[in-house]
CSV table of C-alpha atoms in Angstrom, one decimal:
chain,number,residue,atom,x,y,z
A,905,UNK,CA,0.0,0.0,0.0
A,906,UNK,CA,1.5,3.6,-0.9
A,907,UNK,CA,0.5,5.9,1.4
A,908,UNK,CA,1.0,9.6,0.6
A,909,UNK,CA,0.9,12.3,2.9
A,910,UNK,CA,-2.5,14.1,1.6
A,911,UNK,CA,-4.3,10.5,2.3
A,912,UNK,CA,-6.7,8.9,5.5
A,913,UNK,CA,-7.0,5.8,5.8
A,914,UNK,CA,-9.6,4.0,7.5
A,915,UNK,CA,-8.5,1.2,9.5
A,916,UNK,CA,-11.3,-2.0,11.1
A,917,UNK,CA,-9.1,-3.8,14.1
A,918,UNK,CA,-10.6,-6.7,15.6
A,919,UNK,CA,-8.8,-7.1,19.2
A,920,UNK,CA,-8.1,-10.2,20.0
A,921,UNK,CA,-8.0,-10.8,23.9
A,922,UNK,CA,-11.2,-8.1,23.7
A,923,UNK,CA,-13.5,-9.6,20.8
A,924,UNK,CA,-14.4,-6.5,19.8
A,925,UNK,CA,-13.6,-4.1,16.7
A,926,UNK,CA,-12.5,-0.7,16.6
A,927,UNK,CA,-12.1,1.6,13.6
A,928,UNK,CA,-8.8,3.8,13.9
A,929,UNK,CA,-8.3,6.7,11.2
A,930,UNK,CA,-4.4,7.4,10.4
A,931,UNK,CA,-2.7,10.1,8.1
A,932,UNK,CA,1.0,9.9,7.4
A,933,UNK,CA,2.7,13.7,7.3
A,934,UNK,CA,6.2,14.4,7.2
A,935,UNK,CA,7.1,11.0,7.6
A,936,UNK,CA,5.2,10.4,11.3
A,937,UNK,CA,1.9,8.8,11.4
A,938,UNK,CA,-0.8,10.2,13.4
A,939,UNK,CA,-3.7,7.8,14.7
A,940,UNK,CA,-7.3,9.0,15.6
A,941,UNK,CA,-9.0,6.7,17.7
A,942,UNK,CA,-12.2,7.1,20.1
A,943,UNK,CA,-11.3,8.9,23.4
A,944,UNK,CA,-13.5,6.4,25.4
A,945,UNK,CA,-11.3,3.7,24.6
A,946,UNK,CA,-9.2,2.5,27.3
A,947,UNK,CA,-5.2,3.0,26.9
A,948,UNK,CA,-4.8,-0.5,26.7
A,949,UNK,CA,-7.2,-1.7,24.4
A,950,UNK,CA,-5.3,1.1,21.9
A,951,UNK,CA,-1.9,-0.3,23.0
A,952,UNK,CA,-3.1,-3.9,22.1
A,953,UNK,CA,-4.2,-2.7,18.7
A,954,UNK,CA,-1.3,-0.9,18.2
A,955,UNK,CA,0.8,-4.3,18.9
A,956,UNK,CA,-1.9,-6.2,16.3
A,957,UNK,CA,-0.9,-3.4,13.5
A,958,UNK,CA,2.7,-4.1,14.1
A,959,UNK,CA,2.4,-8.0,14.8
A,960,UNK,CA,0.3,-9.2,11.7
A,961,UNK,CA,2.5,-6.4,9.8
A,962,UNK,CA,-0.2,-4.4,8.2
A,963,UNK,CA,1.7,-1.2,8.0
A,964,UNK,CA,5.0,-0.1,8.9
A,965,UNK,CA,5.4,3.2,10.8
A,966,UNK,CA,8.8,4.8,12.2
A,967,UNK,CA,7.0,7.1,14.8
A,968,UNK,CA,3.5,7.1,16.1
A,969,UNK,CA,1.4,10.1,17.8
A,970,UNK,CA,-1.9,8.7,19.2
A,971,UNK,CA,-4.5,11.3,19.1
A,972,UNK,CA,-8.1,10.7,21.2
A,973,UNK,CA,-11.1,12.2,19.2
């Protein structure tokens, strides 16, 4: 997937140790990508999901900034 600075991306995670589903929006700018996910979510449920995008090697990201909308 090419993912160019202008772009959001929709993303459907399906946590595993919470059977549930979130949808997380990210943009890549300048190289850092920035995710927008639900502010009612708990921190760890994000870190898990986080760990998933990393394990199953969906996307590759050098830094992260988490952003609660």
């Amino acid at each position: 997937m090419d993912l160019l600075a202008s772009e959001v991306w929709d993303i459907n995670l399906c946590c595993v140790d919470f059977m549930e589903c979130m949808s997380l929006k990210y943009k890549q700018k300048l190289g850092v990508t920035i995710l927008h996910v639900a502010s009612n979510l708990q921190s760890s449920v994000v870190h898990l999901a986080l760990w998933n995008i990393f394990c199953f090697g969906a996307l590759k990201f050098d830094d992260i900034a988490v952003v609660l909308v």
